[in-house]
Tab-separated table of C-alpha atoms in Angstrom:
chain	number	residue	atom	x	y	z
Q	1	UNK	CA	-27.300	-3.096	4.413
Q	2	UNK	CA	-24.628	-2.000	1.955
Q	3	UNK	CA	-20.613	-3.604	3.219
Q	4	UNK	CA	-19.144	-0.401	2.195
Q	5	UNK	CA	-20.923	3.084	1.558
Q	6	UNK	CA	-19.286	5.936	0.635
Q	7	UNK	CA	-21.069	9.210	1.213
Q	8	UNK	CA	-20.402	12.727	-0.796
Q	9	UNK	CA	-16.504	12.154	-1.108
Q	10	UNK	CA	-14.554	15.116	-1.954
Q	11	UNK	CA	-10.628	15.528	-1.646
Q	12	UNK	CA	-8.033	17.950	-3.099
Q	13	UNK	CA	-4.597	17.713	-3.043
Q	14	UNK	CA	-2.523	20.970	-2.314
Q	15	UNK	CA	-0.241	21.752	-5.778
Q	16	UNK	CA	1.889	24.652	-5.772
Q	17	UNK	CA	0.366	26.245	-2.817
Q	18	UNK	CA	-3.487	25.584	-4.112
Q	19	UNK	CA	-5.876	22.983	-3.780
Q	20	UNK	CA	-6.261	20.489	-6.740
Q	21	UNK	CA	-9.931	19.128	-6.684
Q	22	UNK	CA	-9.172	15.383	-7.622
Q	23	UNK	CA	-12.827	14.098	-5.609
Q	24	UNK	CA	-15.537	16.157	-6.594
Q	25	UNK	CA	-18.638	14.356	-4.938
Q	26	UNK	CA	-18.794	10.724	-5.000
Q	27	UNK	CA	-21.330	8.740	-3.388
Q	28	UNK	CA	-21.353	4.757	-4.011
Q	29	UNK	CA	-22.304	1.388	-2.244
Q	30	UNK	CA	-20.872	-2.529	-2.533
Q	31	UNK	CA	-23.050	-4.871	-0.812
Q	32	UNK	CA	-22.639	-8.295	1.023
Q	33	UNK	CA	-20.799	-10.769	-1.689
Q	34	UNK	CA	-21.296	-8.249	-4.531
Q	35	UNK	CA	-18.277	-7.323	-6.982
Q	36	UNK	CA	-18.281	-3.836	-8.225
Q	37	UNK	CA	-15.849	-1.822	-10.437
Q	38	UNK	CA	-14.901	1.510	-11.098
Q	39	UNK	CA	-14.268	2.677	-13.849
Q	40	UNK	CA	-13.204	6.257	-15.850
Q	41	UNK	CA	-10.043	8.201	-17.067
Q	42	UNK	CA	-7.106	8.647	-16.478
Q	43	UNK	CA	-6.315	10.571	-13.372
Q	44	UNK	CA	-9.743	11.021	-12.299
Q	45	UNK	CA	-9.157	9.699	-8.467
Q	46	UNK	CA	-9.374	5.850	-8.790
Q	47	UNK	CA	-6.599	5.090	-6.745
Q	48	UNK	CA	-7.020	7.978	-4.308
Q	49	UNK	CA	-10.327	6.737	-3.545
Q	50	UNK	CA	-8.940	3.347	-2.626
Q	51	UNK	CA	-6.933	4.963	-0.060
Q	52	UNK	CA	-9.491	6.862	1.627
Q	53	UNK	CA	-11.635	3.795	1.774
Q	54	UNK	CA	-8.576	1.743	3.776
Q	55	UNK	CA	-7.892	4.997	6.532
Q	56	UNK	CA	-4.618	5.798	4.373
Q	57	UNK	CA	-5.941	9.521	3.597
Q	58	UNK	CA	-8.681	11.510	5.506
Q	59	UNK	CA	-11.025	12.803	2.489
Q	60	UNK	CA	-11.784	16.433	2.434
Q	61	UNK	CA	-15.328	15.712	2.947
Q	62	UNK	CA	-17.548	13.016	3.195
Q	63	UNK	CA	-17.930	9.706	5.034
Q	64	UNK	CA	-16.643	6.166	4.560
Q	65	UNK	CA	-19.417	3.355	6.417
Q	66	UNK	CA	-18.556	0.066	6.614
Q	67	UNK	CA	-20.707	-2.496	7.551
Q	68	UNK	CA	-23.244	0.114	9.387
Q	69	UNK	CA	-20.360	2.117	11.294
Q	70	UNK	CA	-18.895	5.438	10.426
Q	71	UNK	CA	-15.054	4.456	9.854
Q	72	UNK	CA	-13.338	7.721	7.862
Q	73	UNK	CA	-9.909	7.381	8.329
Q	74	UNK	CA	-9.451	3.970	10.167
Q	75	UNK	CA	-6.714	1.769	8.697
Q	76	UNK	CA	-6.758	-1.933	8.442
Q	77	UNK	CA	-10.465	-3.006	7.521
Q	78	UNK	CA	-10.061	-3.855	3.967
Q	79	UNK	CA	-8.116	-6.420	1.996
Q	80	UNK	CA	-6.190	-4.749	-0.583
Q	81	UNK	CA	-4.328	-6.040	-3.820
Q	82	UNK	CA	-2.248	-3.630	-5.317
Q	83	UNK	CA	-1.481	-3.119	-9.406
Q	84	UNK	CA	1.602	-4.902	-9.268
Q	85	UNK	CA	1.979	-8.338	-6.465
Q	86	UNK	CA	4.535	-6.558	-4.380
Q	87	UNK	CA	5.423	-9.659	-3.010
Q	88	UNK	CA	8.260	-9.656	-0.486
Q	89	UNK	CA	11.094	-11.300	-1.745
Q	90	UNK	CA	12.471	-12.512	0.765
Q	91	UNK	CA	9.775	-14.352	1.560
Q	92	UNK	CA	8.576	-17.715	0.345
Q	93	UNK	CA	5.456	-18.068	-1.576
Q	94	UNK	CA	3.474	-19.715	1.524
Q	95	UNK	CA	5.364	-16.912	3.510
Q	96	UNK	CA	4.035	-13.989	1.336
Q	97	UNK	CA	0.676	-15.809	1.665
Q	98	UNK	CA	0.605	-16.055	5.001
Q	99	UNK	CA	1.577	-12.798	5.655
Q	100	UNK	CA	-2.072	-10.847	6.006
Q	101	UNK	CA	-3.602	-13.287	8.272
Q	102	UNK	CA	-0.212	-13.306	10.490
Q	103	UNK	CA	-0.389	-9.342	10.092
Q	104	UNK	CA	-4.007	-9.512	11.722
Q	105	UNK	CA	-2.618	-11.551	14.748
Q	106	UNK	CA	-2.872	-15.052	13.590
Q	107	UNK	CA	0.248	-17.272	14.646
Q	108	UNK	CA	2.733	-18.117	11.895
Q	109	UNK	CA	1.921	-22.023	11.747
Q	110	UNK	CA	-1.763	-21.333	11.462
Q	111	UNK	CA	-1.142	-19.133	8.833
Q	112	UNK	CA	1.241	-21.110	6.422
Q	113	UNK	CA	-1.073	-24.130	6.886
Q	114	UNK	CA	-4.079	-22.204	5.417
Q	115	UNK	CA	-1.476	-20.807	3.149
Q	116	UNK	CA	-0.675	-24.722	2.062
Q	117	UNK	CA	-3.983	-25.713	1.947
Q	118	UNK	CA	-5.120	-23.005	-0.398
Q	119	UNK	CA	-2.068	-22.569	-2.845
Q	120	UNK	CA	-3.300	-25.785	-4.812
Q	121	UNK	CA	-6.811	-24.852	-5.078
Q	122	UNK	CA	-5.135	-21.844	-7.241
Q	123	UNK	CA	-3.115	-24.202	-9.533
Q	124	UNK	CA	0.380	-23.145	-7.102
Q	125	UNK	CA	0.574	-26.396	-5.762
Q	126	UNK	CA	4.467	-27.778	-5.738
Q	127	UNK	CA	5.348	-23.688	-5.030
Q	128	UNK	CA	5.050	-23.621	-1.811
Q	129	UNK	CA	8.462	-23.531	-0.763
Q	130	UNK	CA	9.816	-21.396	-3.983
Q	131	UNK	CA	10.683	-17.834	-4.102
Q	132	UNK	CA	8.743	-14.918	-6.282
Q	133	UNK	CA	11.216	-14.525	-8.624
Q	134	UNK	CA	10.749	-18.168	-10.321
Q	135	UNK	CA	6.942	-17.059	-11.071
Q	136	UNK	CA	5.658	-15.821	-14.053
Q	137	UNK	CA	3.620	-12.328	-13.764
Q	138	UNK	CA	0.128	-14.075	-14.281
Q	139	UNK	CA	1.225	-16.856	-10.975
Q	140	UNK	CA	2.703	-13.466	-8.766
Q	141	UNK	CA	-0.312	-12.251	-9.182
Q	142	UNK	CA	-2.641	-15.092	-8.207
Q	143	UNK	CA	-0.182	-15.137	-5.112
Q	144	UNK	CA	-1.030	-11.458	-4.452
Q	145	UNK	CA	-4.559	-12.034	-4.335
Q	146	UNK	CA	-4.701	-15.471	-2.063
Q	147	UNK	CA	-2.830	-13.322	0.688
Q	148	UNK	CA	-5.705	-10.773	-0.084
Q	149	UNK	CA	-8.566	-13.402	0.148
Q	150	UNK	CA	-7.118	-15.148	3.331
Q	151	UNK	CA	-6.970	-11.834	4.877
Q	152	UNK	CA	-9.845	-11.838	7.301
Q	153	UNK	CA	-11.056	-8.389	6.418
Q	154	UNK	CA	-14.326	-8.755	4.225
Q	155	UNK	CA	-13.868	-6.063	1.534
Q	156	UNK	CA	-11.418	-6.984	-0.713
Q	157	UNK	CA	-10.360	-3.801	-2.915
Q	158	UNK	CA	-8.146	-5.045	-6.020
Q	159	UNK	CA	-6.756	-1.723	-7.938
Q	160	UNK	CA	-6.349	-2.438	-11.421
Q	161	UNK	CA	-4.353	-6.217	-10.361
Q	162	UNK	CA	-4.164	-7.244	-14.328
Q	163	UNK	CA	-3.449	-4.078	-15.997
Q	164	UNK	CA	0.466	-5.316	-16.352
Q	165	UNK	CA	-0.155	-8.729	-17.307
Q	166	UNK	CA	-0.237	-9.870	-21.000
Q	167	UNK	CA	-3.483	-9.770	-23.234
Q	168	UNK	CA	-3.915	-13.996	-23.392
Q	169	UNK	CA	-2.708	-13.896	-19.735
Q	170	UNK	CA	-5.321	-11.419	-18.350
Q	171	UNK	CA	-7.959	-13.425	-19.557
Q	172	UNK	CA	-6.930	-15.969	-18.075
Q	173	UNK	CA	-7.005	-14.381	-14.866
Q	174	UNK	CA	-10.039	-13.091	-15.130
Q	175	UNK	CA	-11.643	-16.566	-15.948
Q	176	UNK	CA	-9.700	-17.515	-12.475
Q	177	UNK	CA	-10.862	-14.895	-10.590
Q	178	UNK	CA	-14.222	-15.496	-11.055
Q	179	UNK	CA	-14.078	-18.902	-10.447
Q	180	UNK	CA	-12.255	-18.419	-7.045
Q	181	UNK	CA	-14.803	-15.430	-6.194
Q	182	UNK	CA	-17.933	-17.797	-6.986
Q	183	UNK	CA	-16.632	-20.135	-4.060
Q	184	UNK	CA	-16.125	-17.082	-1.644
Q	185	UNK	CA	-18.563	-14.218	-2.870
Q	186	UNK	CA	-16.244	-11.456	-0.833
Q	187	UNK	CA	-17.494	-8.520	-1.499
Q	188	UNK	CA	-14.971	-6.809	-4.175
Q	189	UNK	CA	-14.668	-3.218	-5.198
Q	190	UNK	CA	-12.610	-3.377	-8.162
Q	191	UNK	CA	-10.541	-1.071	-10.317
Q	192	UNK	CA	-9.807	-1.248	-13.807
Q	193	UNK	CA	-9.585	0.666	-17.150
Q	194	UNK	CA	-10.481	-2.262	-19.327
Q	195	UNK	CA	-14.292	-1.888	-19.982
Q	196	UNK	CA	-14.747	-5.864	-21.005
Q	197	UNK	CA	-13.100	-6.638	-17.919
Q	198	UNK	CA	-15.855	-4.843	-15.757
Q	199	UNK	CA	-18.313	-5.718	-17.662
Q	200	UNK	CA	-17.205	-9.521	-17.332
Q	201	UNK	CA	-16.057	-9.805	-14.044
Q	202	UNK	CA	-18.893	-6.939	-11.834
Q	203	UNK	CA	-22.914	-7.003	-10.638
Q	204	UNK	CA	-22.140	-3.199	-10.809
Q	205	UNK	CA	-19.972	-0.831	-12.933
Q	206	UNK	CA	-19.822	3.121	-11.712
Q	207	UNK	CA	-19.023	5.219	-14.414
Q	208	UNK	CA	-16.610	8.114	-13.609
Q	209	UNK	CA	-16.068	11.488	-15.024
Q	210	UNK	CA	-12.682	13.523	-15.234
Q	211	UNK	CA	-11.311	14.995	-12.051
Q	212	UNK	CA	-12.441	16.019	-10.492
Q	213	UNK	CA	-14.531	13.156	-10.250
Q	214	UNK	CA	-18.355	12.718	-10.323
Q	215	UNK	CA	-20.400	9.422	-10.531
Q	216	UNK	CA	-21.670	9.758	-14.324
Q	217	UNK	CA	-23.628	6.552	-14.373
Q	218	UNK	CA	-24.623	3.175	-12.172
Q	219	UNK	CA	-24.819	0.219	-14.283
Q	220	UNK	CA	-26.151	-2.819	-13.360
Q	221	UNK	CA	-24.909	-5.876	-15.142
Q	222	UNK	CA	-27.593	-8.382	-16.333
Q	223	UNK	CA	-25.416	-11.363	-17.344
Q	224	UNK	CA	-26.063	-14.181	-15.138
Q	225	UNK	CA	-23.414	-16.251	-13.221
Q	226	UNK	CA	-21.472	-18.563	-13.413
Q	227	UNK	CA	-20.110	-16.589	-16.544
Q	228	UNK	CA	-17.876	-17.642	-19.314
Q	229	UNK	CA	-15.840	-15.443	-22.133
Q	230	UNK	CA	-18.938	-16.310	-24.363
Q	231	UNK	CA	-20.996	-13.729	-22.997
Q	232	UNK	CA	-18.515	-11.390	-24.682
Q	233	UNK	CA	-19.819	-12.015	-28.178
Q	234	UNK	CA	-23.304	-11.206	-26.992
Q	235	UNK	CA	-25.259	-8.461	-28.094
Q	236	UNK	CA	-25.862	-6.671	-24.770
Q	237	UNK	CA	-22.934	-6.930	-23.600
Q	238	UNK	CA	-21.387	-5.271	-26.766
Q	239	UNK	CA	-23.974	-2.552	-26.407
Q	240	UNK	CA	-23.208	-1.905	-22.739
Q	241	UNK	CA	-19.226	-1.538	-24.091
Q	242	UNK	CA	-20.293	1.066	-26.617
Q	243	UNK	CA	-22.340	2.808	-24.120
Q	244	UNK	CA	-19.330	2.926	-21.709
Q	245	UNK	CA	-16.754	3.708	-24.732
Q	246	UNK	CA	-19.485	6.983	-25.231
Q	247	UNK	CA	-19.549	8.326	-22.092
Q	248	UNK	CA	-15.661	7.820	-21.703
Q	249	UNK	CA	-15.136	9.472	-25.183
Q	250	UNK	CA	-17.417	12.493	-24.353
Q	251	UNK	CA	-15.379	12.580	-20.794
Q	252	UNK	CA	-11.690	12.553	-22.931
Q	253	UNK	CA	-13.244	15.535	-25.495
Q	254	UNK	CA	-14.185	17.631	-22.484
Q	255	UNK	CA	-10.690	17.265	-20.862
């Protein structure tokens, strides 16, 4: 049984007293401990999509299913990581870590000692006690995603968490992502507009077209795990990038 399905998904958004198709008719599954991404243009819905999966906007049509139940429009049954850490600054860093599971009911001093027991296992050991502001982008963001993973909620969905961070410094993230997922194995829908990245980091890469948007292909990704930055020089994974960079191009000419 898929963790999430998501069945015929439309939505428009009204502009200037019309409805602006942004979700023409999507239709897509992430099953137990598998990381998926999504990935198309510009515009075409990404983010919307992520909201209608966590009960934050009622889709037009179509059904969100989550772990065999029919849940449209029900908030607070996903993790979610944001594009940039939003990390309260007021807050400590075991404090802004703690904050999901205490946000789910969990006492305060259970939560900051899971929060203490997991910030070394992601290289924040010693920060415990510090504030955001003395991190650099790449530790925010590993931050951001611990208070995600501790969250009890099984569906983590991460919307585009790297896109700000420096080239040398997202692959480094990556490399730590995976390496903290392979220890988990939550199931992860993931957003990005980096085509390496997906095909790195996913089991599964949906294709989407322009808004508004269609599934234009399923790929399944053959590399085996655990996976290194090696498998980037290798000749099917360049082909699946140029077969990705093609169906993107042909989606950008027909805009």
């Amino acid at each position: 049984m898929a963790k999430l399905e998501l069945k015929e998904i439309r939505h428009s958004f009204p502009v200037k007293k019309q409805l602006q198709p942004v979700l023409g008719d999507i239709s897509l599954t992430v099953g137990e401990g598998e990381f998926v991404s999504l990935i198309g243009p510009s515009g075409s819905g990404k983010s919307t999509l992520f909201h209608i999966i966590g009960g934050l906007i009622k889709p037009t049509a179509g059904e969100v299913w989550l772990d065999g139940k029919q849940v449209t429009g029900e908030k607070g049954l996903i993790a979610y990581m944001p594009q940039m850490p939003a990390l309260f600054p007021w807050r400590s860093i075991e404090a802004n870590v703690a904050l999901g599971l205490e946000v789910a009911g969990e006492s305060r001093s259970s939560a900051l000692e899971k929060a203490r027991e997991w910030l070394p296992k992601v290289g924040l050991g010693g920060y415990e006690r510090e504030y955001p502001h003395v991190l650099s982008g790449g530790m925010q963001q590993r931050v951001a995603f611990l208070r995600a993973l501790l969250s009890p909620q099984e569906l983590m969905c991460l919307d585009e968490p790297f896109g700000a961070l420096d080239a040398l410094t997202r692959l480094e993230m990556q490399a730590w992502l995976l390496s903290i997922w392979e220890q988990n194995k939550r199931s992860i829908l993931f957003i990005t507009h980096s085509i390496e990245e997906a095909l790195f980091l996913s089991d599964r890469i949906y294709v989407l077209s322009n808004k508004p948007s269609t599934v234009l292909e399923e790929l399944h990704v053959p590399f085996a795990r655990p996976r290194t930055e090696a498998v980037m020089l290798e000749p099917a994974f360049i082909d699946m990038r140029q077969h990705i960079q093609r169906l993107l191009r042909k989606e950008r000419a027909n805009v």
